[in-house]
Coordinates of C-alpha atoms in Angstrom, one line a residue:
M215 CA -4.5 75.0 57.8
T216 CA -4.3 71.5 59.2
L217 CA -7.4 70.7 57.7
L218 CA -5.5 71.4 54.3
R219 CA -3.3 69.4 54.9
A220 CA -4.3 65.7 56.6
N221 CA -6.9 66.0 53.7
W222 CA -3.9 66.1 51.0
R223 CA -2.2 63.6 52.4
A224 CA -5.4 61.3 52.7
A225 CA -6.0 62.4 49.0
G226 CA -2.1 61.2 48.0
A227 CA -2.6 58.2 50.1
L228 CA -5.7 57.3 48.1
L229 CA -3.6 57.9 45.3
L230 CA -0.3 55.9 46.0
L231 CA -3.0 52.9 47.2
S232 CA -5.1 52.8 43.4
G233 CA -1.2 52.7 41.7
L234 CA -0.5 50.0 43.7
L235 CA -3.7 48.3 43.1
S236 CA -3.9 48.4 39.4
T237 CA 0.4 47.5 39.5
G238 CA -0.4 44.7 41.6
C239 CA -3.3 43.3 39.3
N240 CA -1.5 43.2 36.0
Q241 CA 1.4 41.2 37.7
G242 CA -1.5 39.5 38.6
N243 CA -2.5 38.0 35.5
P244 CA -0.5 35.0 35.0
A245 CA -1.8 34.8 31.7
D246 CA 0.0 38.7 31.0
R247 CA 3.4 37.0 32.4
D248 CA 5.8 35.4 30.7
T249 CA 6.8 31.9 32.7
P250 CA 6.3 28.4 31.3
T251 CA 3.1 28.2 31.6
S252 CA 1.8 31.0 31.1
G253 CA 1.8 33.9 28.4
R254 CA 1.0 34.2 24.7
L255 CA 2.7 31.3 22.1
N256 CA 2.8 31.7 18.4
I257 CA 5.2 28.8 17.2
S258 CA 5.5 27.8 14.0
V259 CA 5.0 23.8 12.6
D260 CA 5.1 21.9 9.7
E261 CA 1.8 21.2 8.3
T262 CA 2.4 18.2 7.6
F263 CA 2.2 16.7 12.0
E264 CA -0.4 19.1 12.2
P265 CA -3.4 16.5 13.5
I266 CA -1.2 16.0 16.5
V267 CA 0.2 19.4 16.9
R268 CA -2.8 19.6 17.9
S269 CA -3.7 17.3 20.0
Q270 CA -0.5 18.8 21.9
V271 CA -2.1 21.9 22.1
D272 CA -5.3 21.8 23.2
T273 CA -4.4 19.2 25.9
F274 CA -1.7 21.6 27.4
Q275 CA -3.9 24.6 27.5
K276 CA -6.6 23.4 28.9
L277 CA -4.0 21.4 32.1
Y278 CA -1.9 25.6 31.7
Q279 CA -5.2 27.9 31.2
S280 CA -3.4 31.4 31.9
A281 CA -1.7 29.8 28.7
T282 CA -2.1 30.7 25.2
V283 CA 0.0 28.8 21.8
T284 CA -0.9 29.5 18.7
A285 CA 0.6 27.4 16.0
A286 CA 1.1 27.9 12.4
Y287 CA 0.5 24.9 10.0
K288 CA 3.3 25.9 7.6
P289 CA 5.8 23.8 4.8
E290 CA 8.8 23.8 6.3
E291 CA 10.7 25.6 4.6
A292 CA 8.3 28.8 5.2
V293 CA 8.0 27.2 9.1
M294 CA 12.0 27.6 8.8
Q295 CA 12.7 31.7 7.8
D296 CA 10.2 32.3 10.5
L297 CA 12.3 30.9 13.4
M298 CA 15.8 32.5 12.1
T299 CA 14.1 36.0 11.6
D300 CA 12.5 35.6 14.9
K301 CA 9.0 35.8 13.5
V302 CA 8.6 32.9 16.4
R303 CA 9.7 31.5 19.4
A304 CA 9.8 28.0 19.3
V305 CA 9.1 25.4 15.8
I306 CA 8.6 21.8 14.9
V307 CA 10.2 20.1 12.4
S308 CA 11.5 16.9 11.1
R309 CA 15.2 18.4 10.5
Q310 CA 18.3 19.5 12.6
L311 CA 20.2 23.2 12.2
T312 CA 21.6 23.4 9.5
E313 CA 25.4 24.7 9.6
A314 CA 24.1 28.4 8.2
E315 CA 21.7 27.9 10.7
R316 CA 24.1 27.1 13.7
A317 CA 26.1 30.2 12.6
N318 CA 23.2 32.6 12.3
F319 CA 22.1 32.4 15.6
K320 CA 25.6 31.7 16.6
K321 CA 26.2 35.8 15.1
Q322 CA 23.0 36.5 17.5
T323 CA 24.6 35.2 20.4
I324 CA 22.1 32.2 21.0
T325 CA 22.2 28.8 21.5
P326 CA 18.7 27.5 20.1
R327 CA 17.7 24.2 22.2
I328 CA 16.7 21.7 20.5
T329 CA 14.9 18.7 21.9
K330 CA 13.8 14.9 19.7
I331 CA 9.4 14.4 20.4
A332 CA 9.0 10.9 17.8
T333 CA 9.7 9.5 15.0
D334 CA 7.7 9.6 12.1
G335 CA 6.7 7.5 9.7
L336 CA 6.7 8.8 5.2
A337 CA 2.8 7.0 4.4
I338 CA 3.4 6.3 0.5
I339 CA -0.3 6.3 -1.0
V340 CA -2.1 4.8 -3.6
H341 CA -6.3 4.4 -5.1
P342 CA -7.6 1.6 -3.8
S343 CA -8.2 -0.3 -6.9
N344 CA -4.3 -0.2 -7.6
P345 CA -2.8 -3.3 -7.3
D346 CA 1.0 -2.7 -6.3
S347 CA 0.6 -2.4 -2.7
L348 CA 4.1 -3.6 -2.2
L349 CA 7.1 -1.8 -3.4
T350 CA 10.6 -1.3 -2.4
L351 CA 12.6 1.2 -2.1
A352 CA 15.1 0.6 -5.0
Q353 CA 10.8 0.9 -7.3
L354 CA 10.5 3.8 -5.4
R355 CA 13.0 5.7 -6.4
A356 CA 12.6 4.8 -9.5
I357 CA 9.3 5.9 -10.2
F358 CA 10.1 9.2 -8.4
T359 CA 12.6 10.0 -10.8
G360 CA 11.2 8.6 -13.7
Q361 CA 12.8 6.2 -14.6
T362 CA 10.1 4.3 -14.2
A363 CA 7.3 6.0 -16.0
K364 CA 3.9 4.0 -16.0
W365 CA 2.7 1.7 -13.5
T366 CA 2.4 -1.4 -16.2
Q367 CA 6.7 -1.2 -15.7
V368 CA 5.8 -1.7 -12.3
S369 CA 4.6 -5.3 -11.5
G370 CA 3.1 -5.7 -15.1
K371 CA -0.5 -5.7 -14.8
K372 CA -2.4 -3.1 -17.2
G373 CA -5.4 -1.7 -16.3
L374 CA -3.3 2.0 -15.1
G375 CA -0.6 4.1 -17.0
D376 CA 0.8 6.7 -16.4
I377 CA 2.0 7.1 -13.0
N378 CA 2.2 10.7 -11.1
V379 CA 3.6 11.8 -8.0
V380 CA 1.7 14.2 -6.1
F381 CA 2.7 16.2 -2.4
D382 CA 1.7 17.5 0.3
A383 CA 3.6 21.4 -0.9
N384 CA 5.6 23.4 -2.6
R385 CA 9.3 23.2 0.1
S386 CA 8.2 20.8 1.9
S387 CA 9.7 18.5 4.5
T388 CA 8.7 15.1 2.5
T389 CA 9.7 16.2 -1.0
R390 CA 12.8 18.0 1.0
Y391 CA 12.7 13.9 2.1
V392 CA 12.4 12.0 -1.3
Q393 CA 14.9 14.3 -2.5
D394 CA 17.4 13.6 -0.1
S395 CA 17.1 9.9 0.8
V396 CA 14.8 7.5 -1.7
T397 CA 16.7 10.0 -4.9
Q398 CA 19.4 10.7 -3.6
G399 CA 20.0 13.9 -5.4
T400 CA 18.7 12.5 -8.2
P401 CA 16.0 15.4 -10.0
L402 CA 11.9 14.0 -9.4
T403 CA 10.0 13.2 -12.4
K404 CA 8.4 16.1 -14.2
R405 CA 4.8 14.3 -13.8
V406 CA 5.5 16.0 -10.4
F407 CA 3.0 18.1 -8.9
A408 CA 2.0 19.7 -5.3
A409 CA -1.3 19.7 -3.0
K410 CA -2.7 22.0 -1.4
S411 CA -2.8 20.1 2.2
N412 CA -2.7 17.1 3.2
P413 CA -6.1 16.4 3.1
E414 CA -6.5 17.6 -0.7
L415 CA -3.3 15.3 -1.2
L416 CA -5.5 11.7 0.3
D417 CA -8.2 13.3 -1.7
Y418 CA -6.3 13.6 -4.7
V419 CA -5.2 9.9 -4.8
A420 CA -8.8 8.3 -3.9
T421 CA -9.6 10.4 -6.6
H422 CA -7.1 9.2 -9.2
P423 CA -6.3 5.8 -8.9
D424 CA -2.9 6.6 -11.2
A425 CA -2.0 8.7 -8.5
I426 CA 0.7 7.6 -5.7
G427 CA 1.2 10.6 -2.7
V428 CA 4.1 10.6 0.0
V429 CA 2.2 12.1 3.8
G430 CA 3.2 12.1 7.3
A431 CA 1.9 8.5 8.9
N432 CA 0.3 10.7 10.4
W433 CA -2.6 11.2 9.1
I434 CA -2.7 7.9 8.7
S435 CA -2.3 6.3 12.0
D436 CA -4.4 7.3 14.3
R437 CA -7.2 4.2 13.9
D438 CA -9.6 6.9 16.7
D439 CA -10.0 9.1 14.6
S440 CA -13.1 9.8 12.5
S441 CA -10.6 11.7 9.6
V442 CA -8.1 8.4 10.0
Q443 CA -10.2 5.8 9.5
S444 CA -12.8 8.0 6.7
F445 CA -9.5 8.5 4.2
L446 CA -8.0 5.0 5.5
R447 CA -11.1 4.1 3.5
K448 CA -10.3 6.1 0.4
V449 CA -7.0 4.8 0.5
R450 CA -3.9 2.4 0.3
V451 CA -1.5 2.4 2.3
V452 CA 1.7 1.2 0.8
G453 CA 4.2 -1.4 2.0
I454 CA 7.9 -0.6 1.5
S455 CA 10.7 -3.5 1.9
A456 CA 14.5 -2.1 2.0
L457 CA 15.6 -5.0 0.5
D458 CA 16.5 -5.4 -3.4
N459 CA 15.0 -9.1 -3.3
P460 CA 12.0 -9.5 -1.1
K461 CA 11.1 -12.7 -1.1
T462 CA 8.1 -13.0 1.3
P463 CA 5.1 -10.6 1.6
D464 CA 5.8 -10.0 5.4
D465 CA 9.2 -7.9 3.8
Y466 CA 6.7 -5.6 3.1
V467 CA 6.9 -3.0 5.9
Q468 CA 4.5 0.0 6.6
P469 CA 4.7 3.1 8.7
Y470 CA 3.4 1.4 11.4
Q471 CA 4.4 1.9 15.1
A472 CA 6.1 -1.1 15.8
Y473 CA 7.9 -1.2 13.0
L474 CA 9.5 3.0 13.3
A475 CA 10.3 1.3 17.0
L476 CA 12.1 -1.3 15.3
K477 CA 13.3 0.5 12.5
T478 CA 12.4 -1.9 9.9
Y479 CA 10.1 0.9 7.9
P480 CA 12.9 1.8 5.8
L481 CA 10.8 5.6 5.0
R482 CA 11.7 7.6 8.9
R483 CA 12.3 10.6 10.0
E484 CA 13.2 12.2 14.0
L485 CA 10.5 15.2 14.7
Y486 CA 11.5 17.7 17.1
V487 CA 10.5 21.0 18.9
I488 CA 13.5 24.2 18.6
N489 CA 13.7 26.7 20.5
R490 CA 15.3 29.9 21.0
E491 CA 14.3 31.6 23.9
A492 CA 16.9 32.9 25.9
R493 CA 15.1 32.8 28.7
T494 CA 12.9 30.1 30.4
G495 CA 9.5 31.2 29.2
L496 CA 5.9 29.5 27.4
G497 CA 8.0 27.8 24.5
S498 CA 9.9 26.0 26.7
G499 CA 7.8 24.8 29.0
F500 CA 5.5 23.8 25.8
A501 CA 8.4 21.6 24.4
S502 CA 8.9 20.2 28.1
F503 CA 5.3 19.6 27.9
V504 CA 5.4 17.6 25.0
A505 CA 9.1 15.6 25.8
G506 CA 7.8 15.2 28.9
T507 CA 5.2 11.7 30.2
K508 CA 2.0 13.6 29.2
G509 CA 3.4 15.0 25.1
Q510 CA 4.4 10.8 24.7
L511 CA 1.9 9.7 25.2
I512 CA -0.3 11.3 23.1
I513 CA 2.9 10.9 20.6
L514 CA 2.3 7.2 21.7
K515 CA -1.7 7.0 21.1
S516 CA -1.5 9.1 17.5
G517 CA 0.8 5.9 16.4
L518 CA 4.2 7.7 15.5
M519 CA 6.8 6.3 17.9
P520 CA 8.0 9.0 21.4
A521 CA 11.3 9.9 22.2
T522 CA 11.1 8.3 25.5
G523 CA 9.0 5.4 26.4
Q524 CA 8.2 1.9 25.5
T525 CA 5.9 0.4 23.2
R526 CA 4.4 -2.7 22.7
I527 CA 4.9 -5.6 20.7
V528 CA 3.0 -8.9 20.7
T529 CA 4.4 -11.7 18.6
T530 CA 2.6 -14.1 17.7
S531 CA 3.6 -17.9 17.9
T532 CA 3.5 -20.4 14.8
K533 CA 4.0 -23.3 16.3

């Protein structure tokens, strides 16, 4: 009887040890724990910023191998819908929350954290054969609203026909920005349509001399990227002037880093990470990474203006 009780005690001890080891193994797997540098995170991203966010995600995961970040690239409206319905914990977009969105979060007793990470520019692109590569904001407004419907109305030069305006997608951030900041509420021209993606937009402009497109600057600003080099060989980036009567070509600027830093390029917008986490998890860790030194260096290399850090601007004297 004593031997039997001893055997039962030994068996119970083994079962307890087995349970503890099993629990310990689960707790010891960093990929199963949601911390700022481990776990699994789904984010939605304005597809305009796909190139730069891909670099951020790849670098973050190489540094923190227990973290898995899955990014879905969508039009801005779909991205914000994902955030508001708790489909994702964090998004990357080029606007702040609206009053209605803030009120919705307040009802849920959630205080979203908003982190500015960069200044972006909208690039206006045309076919390489188009002679009208310098435009004022007033001219752009007339084109986007349909007041100017033919290229001959822009500079008087012949050779091109009706102006076709191309955006990346329906309900995208670029469309919203143009309507808010360029046409200022005036409806867009009827000769406007949306491509299915930014690469398709670039390809369309590259093959249609009458087209004018609107694309995020990160698609054409990283000169070390082979795909950017390919795009720049196929399209022309338009210089934009905020002046009604520019005097020299120097009054027109393109959406490159120095002009974003100096705030002389008129089509600028801010880029944010919006995080709805109730605690400090992987969403907070990823946002901190993008806003930190390594993430800001990635933004600097991409050609956008980092939210923190410095951009070196070199000027030459003609004296």
